[in-house]
Amino acid sequence: MTGPGRQRTAGPDAEPTTAWSEYLAAARQLDGVRRGAAAAAGEQARSAEAAREELTLVRTGLASQQERLRELGVPAISLVPSPPELSEAARSMAGGPAAVLASLRTARGWAEGADAALAARRRLRPGSWPARVRNLLVYGPLALLVPLIQIVVYAATGTGPASVAAVICGLPMPAVAFAVAWLGVGRVFRPDPGERLDRTVRFGALVCLVPAVLVTAGLSLALLAG
């Protein structure tokens, strides 16, 4: 009697225990789902915030690039994305904030690569060279023009009246060459908006004066000797 009685009383005790275990398991599963959803929501929020920051950086970089490209003569229509490009961008960002962030980071990489290409091209332009080296491209040829003419006249006519006239006419030419070169620097090398062009006045005057003085002195000695 004792044994069967114990077996009959075990059933009601086991049922609450089993229900409680199932309840605990379900609670753990629900807590896991809740934690997973919270983690996913937090990750999406962080991705969205990072995407907004990345978008600000990309917009700033693109605005600067568009301004420089317009200065280089690129048509405005070429700086606007085409409909296929817009469709491809929309598809790449359909996966949520994480996909948007990845696309924006890729775009920023392209923009930085374009910046490097523009900087390399700018270094090849005389306008980006040091002021003296850049201005020498204008001062130098004009400073040598009259002395070369004087030398050619002397070589062709010798110690005759033409050479004397060439020497005399060459005396005021350094001032004329400097004035023309000063204007030419402003025409050839236009400064960026808000910047002031450095014409290196003293350097330009020296460049225009030295060849004329040397050639005039040499021709004068040659004429006196002749």
Coordinates of N, CA and C in Angstrom, one line a residue:
M1 N 0.8 -1.2 0.0 CA 0.0 0.0 0.0 C 0.9 1.2 0.0
T2 N 2.0 1.1 0.7 CA 2.8 2.3 0.8 C 3.4 2.6 -0.5
G3 N 3.9 1.5 -1.3 CA 4.5 1.8 -2.6 C 3.6 2.4 -3.6
P4 N 2.4 1.8 -3.8 CA 1.5 2.4 -4.7 C 1.0 3.8 -4.4
G5 N 0.9 4.0 -3.1 CA 0.5 5.4 -2.6 C 1.5 6.4 -3.0
R6 N 2.8 6.0 -2.8 CA 3.8 7.0 -3.2 C 3.8 7.3 -4.7
Q7 N 3.6 6.3 -5.5 CA 3.6 6.5 -6.9 C 2.5 7.4 -7.3
R8 N 1.3 7.3 -6.7 CA 0.2 8.2 -7.0 C 0.4 9.6 -6.6
T9 N 1.1 9.8 -5.5 CA 1.4 11.2 -5.1 C 2.5 11.9 -5.8
A10 N 3.3 11.1 -6.6 CA 4.5 11.7 -7.4 C 3.9 12.5 -8.6
G11 N 2.8 12.1 -9.1 CA 2.3 12.8 -10.3 C 2.0 14.2 -10.1
P12 N 1.2 14.6 -9.2 CA 0.9 16.0 -9.0 C 2.1 16.9 -8.6
D13 N 3.1 16.3 -7.9 CA 4.3 17.1 -7.6 C 5.1 17.3 -8.8
A14 N 5.1 16.3 -9.7 CA 6.0 16.5 -10.9 C 5.4 17.5 -11.9
E15 N 4.1 17.6 -12.0 CA 3.5 18.5 -13.0 C 3.9 20.0 -12.7
P16 N 3.8 20.5 -11.5 CA 4.2 21.9 -11.2 C 5.7 22.1 -11.5
T17 N 6.5 21.1 -11.2 CA 8.0 21.2 -11.4 C 8.2 21.3 -12.9
T18 N 7.6 20.5 -13.7 CA 7.8 20.6 -15.2 C 7.2 21.9 -15.7
A19 N 6.1 22.3 -15.3 CA 5.6 23.6 -15.8 C 6.5 24.8 -15.4
W20 N 7.0 24.7 -14.2 CA 8.0 25.8 -13.8 C 9.2 25.8 -14.6
S21 N 9.7 24.6 -14.9 CA 10.9 24.5 -15.8 C 10.7 25.0 -17.2
E22 N 9.5 24.7 -17.7 CA 9.1 25.2 -19.0 C 9.0 26.7 -19.0
Y23 N 8.4 27.2 -17.9 CA 8.2 28.7 -17.8 C 9.6 29.3 -17.7
L24 N 10.5 28.8 -17.0 CA 11.9 29.4 -16.9 C 12.6 29.3 -18.3
A25 N 12.4 28.2 -19.0 CA 13.0 28.1 -20.3 C 12.4 29.2 -21.3
A26 N 11.1 29.3 -21.2 CA 10.4 30.3 -22.1 C 10.9 31.7 -21.7
A27 N 11.0 31.9 -20.4 CA 11.4 33.3 -19.9 C 12.8 33.6 -20.4
R28 N 13.7 32.5 -20.3 CA 15.1 32.7 -20.8 C 15.1 33.0 -22.3
Q29 N 14.2 32.3 -23.1 CA 14.2 32.5 -24.5 C 13.7 33.9 -24.8
L30 N 12.6 34.4 -24.1 CA 12.1 35.7 -24.3 C 13.2 36.8 -24.0
D31 N 13.9 36.5 -22.9 CA 15.0 37.5 -22.5 C 16.1 37.5 -23.5
G32 N 16.4 36.3 -24.1 CA 17.4 36.3 -25.2 C 16.9 37.1 -26.4
V33 N 15.6 36.9 -26.7 CA 15.0 37.6 -27.9 C 15.1 39.1 -27.6
R34 N 14.7 39.5 -26.4 CA 14.7 40.9 -26.0 C 16.1 41.5 -26.1
R35 N 17.0 40.8 -25.5 CA 18.4 41.3 -25.6 C 18.9 41.4 -27.0
G36 N 18.6 40.4 -27.8 CA 19.0 40.4 -29.2 C 18.4 41.6 -30.0
A37 N 17.1 41.9 -29.7 CA 16.4 43.0 -30.3 C 17.0 44.3 -29.9
A38 N 17.3 44.4 -28.6 CA 17.9 45.6 -28.1 C 19.3 45.9 -28.7
A39 N 20.1 44.8 -28.8 CA 21.4 44.9 -29.4 C 21.3 45.3 -30.8
A40 N 20.3 44.7 -31.6 CA 20.2 45.1 -33.0 C 19.8 46.5 -33.1
A41 N 18.8 46.9 -32.2 CA 18.4 48.3 -32.3 C 19.5 49.3 -31.9
G42 N 20.3 48.9 -30.9 CA 21.5 49.8 -30.6 C 22.5 49.8 -31.7
E43 N 22.7 48.7 -32.4 CA 23.7 48.7 -33.5 C 23.1 49.5 -34.6
Q44 N 21.8 49.4 -34.9 CA 21.3 50.3 -35.9 C 21.4 51.8 -35.6
A45 N 21.1 52.1 -34.3 CA 21.2 53.5 -33.9 C 22.7 54.0 -34.1
R46 N 23.6 53.2 -33.7 CA 25.0 53.6 -33.9 C 25.4 53.7 -35.3
S47 N 24.9 52.8 -36.1 CA 25.2 52.8 -37.6 C 24.6 54.1 -38.2
A48 N 23.3 54.4 -37.8 CA 22.7 55.6 -38.3 C 23.4 56.9 -37.9
E49 N 23.9 56.9 -36.7 CA 24.7 58.1 -36.2 C 26.0 58.2 -37.0
A50 N 26.7 57.1 -37.1 CA 27.9 57.1 -37.9 C 27.7 57.5 -39.4
A51 N 26.5 57.0 -39.9 CA 26.2 57.3 -41.3 C 26.0 58.8 -41.5
R52 N 25.3 59.5 -40.5 CA 25.1 60.9 -40.5 C 26.4 61.7 -40.5
E53 N 27.3 61.2 -39.6 CA 28.6 61.9 -39.6 C 29.4 61.7 -40.9
E54 N 29.3 60.5 -41.4 CA 30.0 60.2 -42.7 C 29.4 61.0 -43.8
L55 N 28.1 61.2 -43.8 CA 27.5 61.9 -44.9 C 27.9 63.4 -44.8
T56 N 28.1 63.9 -43.6 CA 28.5 65.3 -43.5 C 29.9 65.5 -44.1
L57 N 30.8 64.5 -43.8 CA 32.2 64.6 -44.3 C 32.2 64.4 -45.9
V58 N 31.4 63.5 -46.4 CA 31.3 63.3 -47.8 C 30.8 64.6 -48.5
R59 N 29.7 65.2 -48.0 CA 29.2 66.4 -48.6 C 30.2 67.5 -48.6
T60 N 30.9 67.7 -47.5 CA 31.9 68.8 -47.4 C 33.0 68.5 -48.5
G61 N 33.5 67.3 -48.6 CA 34.5 67.0 -49.5 C 34.1 67.2 -51.0
L62 N 32.8 66.7 -51.3 CA 32.3 66.9 -52.6 C 32.1 68.3 -53.0
A63 N 31.6 69.1 -52.1 CA 31.4 70.6 -52.4 C 32.8 71.2 -52.7
S64 N 33.8 70.9 -52.0 CA 35.1 71.5 -52.3 C 35.6 71.0 -53.6
Q65 N 35.4 69.7 -53.9 CA 35.9 69.2 -55.2 C 35.1 69.8 -56.4
Q66 N 33.8 70.0 -56.2 CA 33.0 70.6 -57.3 C 33.5 72.0 -57.6
E67 N 33.9 72.8 -56.5 CA 34.4 74.1 -56.7 C 35.7 74.1 -57.5
R68 N 36.6 73.2 -57.1 CA 37.9 73.2 -57.8 C 37.7 72.7 -59.2
L69 N 36.8 71.7 -59.5 CA 36.6 71.2 -60.8 C 36.0 72.3 -61.7
R70 N 35.1 73.1 -61.2 CA 34.5 74.2 -61.9 C 35.6 75.2 -62.3
E71 N 36.6 75.5 -61.4 CA 37.7 76.4 -61.7 C 38.5 75.8 -62.8
L72 N 38.6 74.5 -62.9 CA 39.4 73.9 -64.0 C 38.6 73.8 -65.3
G73 N 37.4 74.3 -65.3 CA 36.6 74.3 -66.5 C 35.7 73.1 -66.8
V74 N 35.5 72.3 -65.8 CA 34.7 71.1 -66.0 C 33.2 71.6 -66.0
P75 N 32.4 71.1 -67.0 CA 31.0 71.6 -67.1 C 30.2 71.1 -65.9
A76 N 29.3 71.9 -65.5 CA 28.5 71.6 -64.3 C 27.6 70.4 -64.5
I77 N 27.2 70.1 -65.7 CA 26.4 68.9 -66.0 C 27.2 67.6 -65.7
S78 N 28.5 67.7 -65.9 CA 29.4 66.5 -65.6 C 29.5 66.2 -64.1
L79 N 29.2 67.2 -63.3 CA 29.3 67.0 -61.8 C 28.0 66.5 -61.2
V80 N 27.0 66.2 -62.0 CA 25.7 65.8 -61.5 C 25.6 64.3 -61.7
P81 N 25.2 63.4 -60.8 CA 25.0 62.0 -61.0 C 24.0 61.7 -62.1
S82 N 24.2 60.7 -62.9 CA 23.2 60.3 -63.9 C 22.1 59.4 -63.2
P83 N 21.0 59.2 -63.9 CA 19.9 58.4 -63.4 C 20.4 56.9 -63.1
P84 N 21.2 56.3 -63.9 CA 21.7 54.9 -63.5 C 22.5 55.0 -62.3
E85 N 23.3 56.0 -62.1 CA 24.2 56.1 -60.9 C 23.3 56.3 -59.7
L86 N 22.2 57.1 -59.8 CA 21.3 57.3 -58.6 C 20.6 56.0 -58.3
S87 N 20.2 55.2 -59.3 CA 19.5 53.9 -59.1 C 20.4 52.9 -58.4
E88 N 21.7 52.9 -58.8 CA 22.7 52.0 -58.2 C 22.9 52.4 -56.7
A89 N 23.0 53.7 -56.5 CA 23.2 54.1 -55.1 C 22.0 53.8 -54.2
A90 N 20.8 53.9 -54.8 CA 19.6 53.6 -54.0 C 19.6 52.1 -53.6
R91 N 20.0 51.3 -54.6 CA 20.0 49.8 -54.3 C 21.0 49.5 -53.3
S92 N 22.2 50.1 -53.3 CA 23.2 49.8 -52.3 C 22.9 50.3 -50.9
M93 N 21.9 51.2 -50.8 CA 21.6 51.7 -49.5 C 20.2 51.1 -49.0
A94 N 19.7 50.1 -49.6 CA 18.4 49.5 -49.2 C 18.6 48.5 -48.1
G95 N 19.8 48.2 -47.6 CA 19.9 47.3 -46.6 C 19.9 47.8 -45.2
G96 N 19.6 49.1 -45.0 CA 19.5 49.7 -43.7 C 20.7 50.5 -43.4
P97 N 20.8 51.0 -42.1 CA 21.9 52.0 -41.8 C 23.3 51.4 -42.0
A98 N 23.5 50.1 -41.7 CA 24.8 49.5 -41.9 C 25.3 49.6 -43.4
A99 N 24.3 49.3 -44.3 CA 24.6 49.3 -45.7 C 24.9 50.7 -46.1
V100 N 24.1 51.7 -45.6 CA 24.3 53.1 -45.9 C 25.7 53.6 -45.5
L101 N 26.1 53.2 -44.3 CA 27.4 53.5 -43.7 C 28.5 53.0 -44.6
A102 N 28.4 51.7 -45.0 CA 29.4 51.1 -45.9 C 29.5 51.9 -47.2
S103 N 28.3 52.2 -47.8 CA 28.4 52.9 -49.1 C 29.0 54.3 -48.9
L104 N 28.7 55.0 -47.8 CA 29.3 56.3 -47.6 C 30.8 56.2 -47.4
R105 N 31.2 55.2 -46.7 CA 32.7 55.1 -46.5 C 33.4 54.8 -47.8
T106 N 32.7 54.0 -48.7 CA 33.3 53.7 -50.0 C 33.3 55.0 -50.8
A107 N 32.3 55.8 -50.7 CA 32.2 57.1 -51.4 C 33.3 58.0 -50.9
R108 N 33.5 58.1 -49.6 CA 34.6 58.9 -49.1 C 35.9 58.5 -49.5
G109 N 36.2 57.2 -49.7 CA 37.4 56.7 -50.2 C 37.7 57.2 -51.6
W110 N 36.6 57.1 -52.4 CA 36.7 57.6 -53.8 C 37.0 59.1 -53.8
A111 N 36.3 59.9 -52.9 CA 36.5 61.3 -52.9 C 38.0 61.6 -52.5
E112 N 38.5 60.9 -51.5 CA 39.9 61.2 -51.1 C 40.9 60.8 -52.2
G113 N 40.6 59.7 -53.0 CA 41.4 59.4 -54.1 C 41.4 60.5 -55.2
A114 N 40.2 61.1 -55.4 CA 40.0 62.2 -56.3 C 40.8 63.5 -55.8
D115 N 40.8 63.7 -54.5 CA 41.5 64.8 -53.9 C 43.0 64.6 -54.2
A116 N 43.5 63.4 -54.0 CA 44.9 63.2 -54.3 C 45.3 63.4 -55.8
A117 N 44.4 63.0 -56.7 CA 44.6 63.2 -58.1 C 44.6 64.7 -58.4
L118 N 43.7 65.5 -57.8 CA 43.6 66.9 -58.1 C 44.9 67.6 -57.5
A119 N 45.3 67.2 -56.3 CA 46.5 67.8 -55.7 C 47.7 67.5 -56.6
A120 N 47.8 66.3 -57.2 CA 49.0 66.0 -58.0 C 48.9 66.8 -59.3
R121 N 47.8 67.0 -59.8 CA 47.6 67.8 -61.0 C 48.0 69.3 -60.7
R122 N 47.5 69.7 -59.6 CA 47.8 71.1 -59.2 C 49.3 71.4 -59.0
R123 N 50.0 70.4 -58.5 CA 51.5 70.6 -58.4 C 52.2 70.8 -59.7
L124 N 51.6 70.2 -60.8 CA 52.2 70.4 -62.1 C 51.9 71.7 -62.7
R125 N 51.0 72.5 -62.2 CA 50.6 73.8 -62.7 C 51.6 74.9 -62.2
P126 N 52.1 75.7 -63.1 CA 53.0 76.8 -62.6 C 52.4 77.7 -61.5
G127 N 51.0 77.8 -61.5 CA 50.4 78.7 -60.5 C 50.6 78.2 -59.1
S128 N 50.9 76.9 -58.9 CA 51.2 76.4 -57.6 C 52.6 76.3 -57.2
W129 N 53.5 76.8 -58.1 CA 54.9 76.8 -57.8 C 55.2 78.0 -56.8
P130 N 56.5 78.0 -56.2 CA 56.9 79.2 -55.5 C 56.8 80.5 -56.3
A131 N 56.5 81.6 -55.7 CA 56.3 82.8 -56.4 C 57.4 83.2 -57.3
R132 N 58.7 83.1 -56.8 CA 59.8 83.6 -57.7 C 60.0 82.7 -58.9
V133 N 59.9 81.4 -58.6 CA 60.1 80.4 -59.8 C 58.9 80.7 -60.8
R134 N 57.7 80.8 -60.3 CA 56.6 81.0 -61.2 C 56.7 82.3 -62.0
N135 N 57.1 83.4 -61.3 CA 57.2 84.7 -62.0 C 58.4 84.8 -62.9
L136 N 59.4 84.0 -62.7 CA 60.5 83.9 -63.6 C 60.2 83.5 -65.0
L137 N 59.1 82.8 -65.1 CA 58.6 82.4 -66.4 C 58.2 83.6 -67.3
V138 N 57.8 84.7 -66.6 CA 57.4 85.9 -67.3 C 58.5 86.9 -67.3
Y139 N 59.2 87.2 -66.2 CA 60.2 88.1 -66.1 C 61.4 87.7 -67.0
G140 N 61.8 86.4 -67.0 CA 63.0 86.0 -67.7 C 63.0 86.2 -69.2
P141 N 62.0 85.8 -69.9 CA 62.0 86.0 -71.4 C 62.0 87.5 -71.7
L142 N 61.2 88.3 -71.0 CA 61.2 89.7 -71.4 C 62.5 90.4 -71.0
A143 N 63.2 89.9 -69.9 CA 64.5 90.5 -69.6 C 65.5 90.2 -70.6
L144 N 65.4 89.0 -71.3 CA 66.5 88.6 -72.2 C 66.2 89.1 -73.7
L145 N 65.0 89.6 -73.9 CA 64.6 89.9 -75.3 C 65.5 91.0 -75.9
V146 N 65.6 92.2 -75.2 CA 66.3 93.3 -75.7 C 67.8 93.0 -75.7
P147 N 68.4 92.4 -74.7 CA 69.9 92.1 -74.8 C 70.2 91.2 -76.0
L148 N 69.3 90.2 -76.3 CA 69.5 89.3 -77.4 C 69.5 90.1 -78.7
I149 N 68.5 91.1 -78.8 CA 68.4 91.9 -80.0 C 69.7 92.7 -80.2
Q150 N 70.2 93.3 -79.1 CA 71.5 94.0 -79.1 C 72.6 93.2 -79.6
I151 N 72.7 92.0 -79.1 CA 73.8 91.1 -79.5 C 73.7 90.7 -81.0
V152 N 72.5 90.5 -81.5 CA 72.3 90.1 -82.9 C 72.7 91.3 -83.8
V153 N 72.3 92.5 -83.4 CA 72.6 93.7 -84.2 C 74.1 93.9 -84.2
Y154 N 74.8 93.7 -83.1 CA 76.3 93.9 -83.0 C 76.9 92.8 -83.9
A155 N 76.4 91.6 -83.8 CA 77.1 90.5 -84.6 C 76.8 90.8 -86.1
A156 N 75.7 91.4 -86.5 CA 75.5 91.6 -87.9 C 76.1 92.8 -88.5
T157 N 76.3 93.9 -87.7 CA 76.8 95.2 -88.2 C 78.2 95.5 -87.6
G158 N 78.7 94.9 -86.6 CA 80.0 95.2 -86.0 C 79.9 96.5 -85.3
T159 N 81.0 97.2 -85.2 CA 81.1 98.5 -84.5 C 80.6 99.6 -85.3
G160 N 79.4 99.5 -85.8 CA 78.9 100.6 -86.7 C 77.8 101.4 -85.9
P161 N 77.2 102.3 -86.6 CA 76.1 103.2 -86.0 C 75.0 102.4 -85.5
A162 N 74.6 101.3 -86.2 CA 73.5 100.5 -85.7 C 73.7 99.9 -84.4
S163 N 74.9 99.4 -84.1 CA 75.3 98.9 -82.8 C 75.2 99.9 -81.7
V164 N 75.7 101.1 -82.1 CA 75.7 102.2 -81.1 C 74.2 102.6 -80.8
A165 N 73.4 102.6 -81.8 CA 72.0 102.9 -81.6 C 71.3 101.9 -80.8
A166 N 71.7 100.6 -81.0 CA 71.1 99.5 -80.2 C 71.5 99.6 -78.8
V167 N 72.7 100.0 -78.5 CA 73.1 100.1 -77.1 C 72.4 101.3 -76.4
I168 N 72.3 102.4 -77.1 CA 71.6 103.6 -76.5 C 70.1 103.3 -76.3
C169 N 69.5 102.6 -77.3 CA 68.1 102.3 -77.2 C 67.8 101.3 -76.1
G170 N 68.8 100.5 -75.8 CA 68.6 99.4 -74.8 C 68.7 99.9 -73.4
L171 N 69.2 101.1 -73.2 CA 69.4 101.6 -71.8 C 68.0 101.7 -71.0
P172 N 67.0 102.2 -71.6 CA 65.7 102.3 -70.8 C 64.9 101.0 -70.9
M173 N 65.4 100.0 -71.7 CA 64.5 98.8 -71.9 C 64.3 98.0 -70.6
P174 N 65.2 97.9 -69.6 CA 64.9 97.1 -68.4 C 63.7 97.6 -67.7
A175 N 63.5 98.9 -67.7 CA 62.3 99.5 -67.0 C 61.0 99.1 -67.8
V176 N 61.1 99.1 -69.2 CA 60.0 98.7 -70.0 C 59.7 97.3 -69.8
A177 N 60.7 96.4 -69.8 CA 60.6 95.0 -69.7 C 59.9 94.7 -68.3
F178 N 60.4 95.4 -67.3 CA 59.8 95.1 -65.9 C 58.3 95.5 -65.9
A179 N 58.0 96.6 -66.5 CA 56.6 97.1 -66.5 C 55.7 96.1 -67.2
V180 N 56.1 95.6 -68.4 CA 55.4 94.7 -69.2 C 55.2 93.3 -68.4
A181 N 56.4 92.9 -67.8 CA 56.3 91.6 -67.1 C 55.4 91.7 -65.8
W182 N 55.4 92.9 -65.2 CA 54.6 93.1 -64.0 C 53.1 92.9 -64.4
L183 N 52.7 93.5 -65.5 CA 51.4 93.3 -66.0 C 51.1 91.9 -66.4
G184 N 52.1 91.3 -67.0 CA 52.0 89.9 -67.5 C 51.8 88.9 -66.4
V185 N 52.4 89.1 -65.3 CA 52.3 88.2 -64.2 C 50.8 88.2 -63.7
G186 N 50.2 89.4 -63.6 CA 48.8 89.4 -63.2 C 47.9 88.8 -64.2
R187 N 48.3 88.8 -65.5 CA 47.4 88.2 -66.5 C 47.5 86.7 -66.6
V188 N 48.8 86.2 -66.4 CA 49.0 84.8 -66.6 C 48.6 84.0 -65.4
F189 N 49.0 84.5 -64.2 CA 48.8 83.8 -62.9 C 47.7 84.5 -62.1
R190 N 46.5 84.1 -62.3 CA 45.4 84.8 -61.6 C 45.2 84.1 -60.2
P191 N 45.2 85.0 -59.2 CA 45.0 84.4 -57.8 C 43.7 83.8 -57.6
D192 N 43.6 82.9 -56.6 CA 42.3 82.4 -56.2 C 41.5 83.4 -55.5
P193 N 40.2 83.3 -55.4 CA 39.3 84.3 -54.7 C 39.8 84.5 -53.3
G194 N 40.0 85.7 -52.9 CA 40.4 86.0 -51.5 C 41.9 86.0 -51.3
E195 N 42.7 85.7 -52.4 CA 44.1 85.7 -52.2 C 44.7 86.9 -53.0
R196 N 45.9 87.3 -52.6 CA 46.6 88.4 -53.2 C 47.8 87.8 -53.9
L197 N 48.0 88.2 -55.2 CA 49.0 87.7 -56.1 C 50.4 88.4 -55.7
D198 N 51.4 87.5 -55.5 CA 52.7 88.0 -55.1 C 53.5 88.2 -56.5
R199 N 53.8 89.4 -56.8 CA 54.5 89.7 -58.1 C 56.0 89.7 -57.9
T200 N 56.5 89.5 -56.7 CA 57.9 89.6 -56.4 C 58.6 90.7 -57.1
V201 N 58.2 91.9 -56.7 CA 58.7 93.1 -57.4 C 60.2 93.3 -57.4
R202 N 60.8 93.2 -56.3 CA 62.3 93.4 -56.2 C 63.0 92.3 -57.0
F203 N 62.5 91.1 -56.9 CA 63.1 90.0 -57.7 C 63.0 90.2 -59.2
G204 N 61.8 90.6 -59.6 CA 61.5 90.9 -61.0 C 62.4 92.0 -61.5
A205 N 62.5 93.1 -60.7 CA 63.4 94.2 -61.2 C 64.8 93.8 -61.4
L206 N 65.3 92.9 -60.5 CA 66.7 92.5 -60.6 C 66.8 91.6 -61.8
V207 N 65.9 90.7 -62.1 CA 65.9 89.8 -63.2 C 66.0 90.7 -64.5
C208 N 65.2 91.7 -64.6 CA 65.1 92.5 -65.8 C 66.4 93.4 -65.9
L209 N 67.0 93.8 -64.8 CA 68.1 94.7 -64.9 C 69.4 94.0 -65.2
V210 N 69.7 92.9 -64.6 CA 71.0 92.3 -64.7 C 71.4 91.9 -66.1
P211 N 70.6 91.2 -66.9 CA 71.0 90.9 -68.3 C 71.3 92.2 -69.1
A212 N 70.4 93.2 -69.0 CA 70.6 94.4 -69.7 C 71.9 95.1 -69.4
V213 N 72.2 95.2 -68.1 CA 73.5 95.8 -67.6 C 74.7 95.1 -68.2
L214 N 74.7 93.8 -68.0 CA 75.8 93.0 -68.5 C 76.0 93.1 -70.0
V215 N 75.0 93.0 -70.8 CA 75.1 93.1 -72.2 C 75.5 94.5 -72.7
T216 N 74.9 95.5 -72.1 CA 75.2 96.9 -72.4 C 76.6 97.2 -72.1
A217 N 77.1 96.7 -70.9 CA 78.5 97.0 -70.6 C 79.4 96.2 -71.5
G218 N 79.1 95.0 -71.9 CA 80.0 94.3 -72.8 C 80.0 94.9 -74.2
L219 N 78.9 95.3 -74.7 CA 78.8 96.0 -76.0 C 79.5 97.3 -76.0
S220 N 79.4 98.0 -74.9 CA 80.0 99.3 -74.8 C 81.6 99.2 -74.8
L221 N 82.1 98.2 -74.1 CA 83.5 97.9 -74.2 C 84.0 97.5 -75.6
A222 N 83.1 96.7 -76.2 CA 83.5 96.2 -77.6 C 83.5 97.4 -78.5
L223 N 82.5 98.3 -78.4 CA 82.5 99.5 -79.3 C 83.7 100.4 -79.0
L224 N 84.0 100.6 -77.8 CA 85.1 101.5 -77.5 C 86.4 100.8 -78.0
A225 N 86.5 99.5 -77.9 CA 87.7 98.9 -78.4 C 87.8 98.9 -79.9
G226 N 86.6 98.9 -80.5 CA 86.6 98.9 -82.0 C 86.8 100.3 -82.5

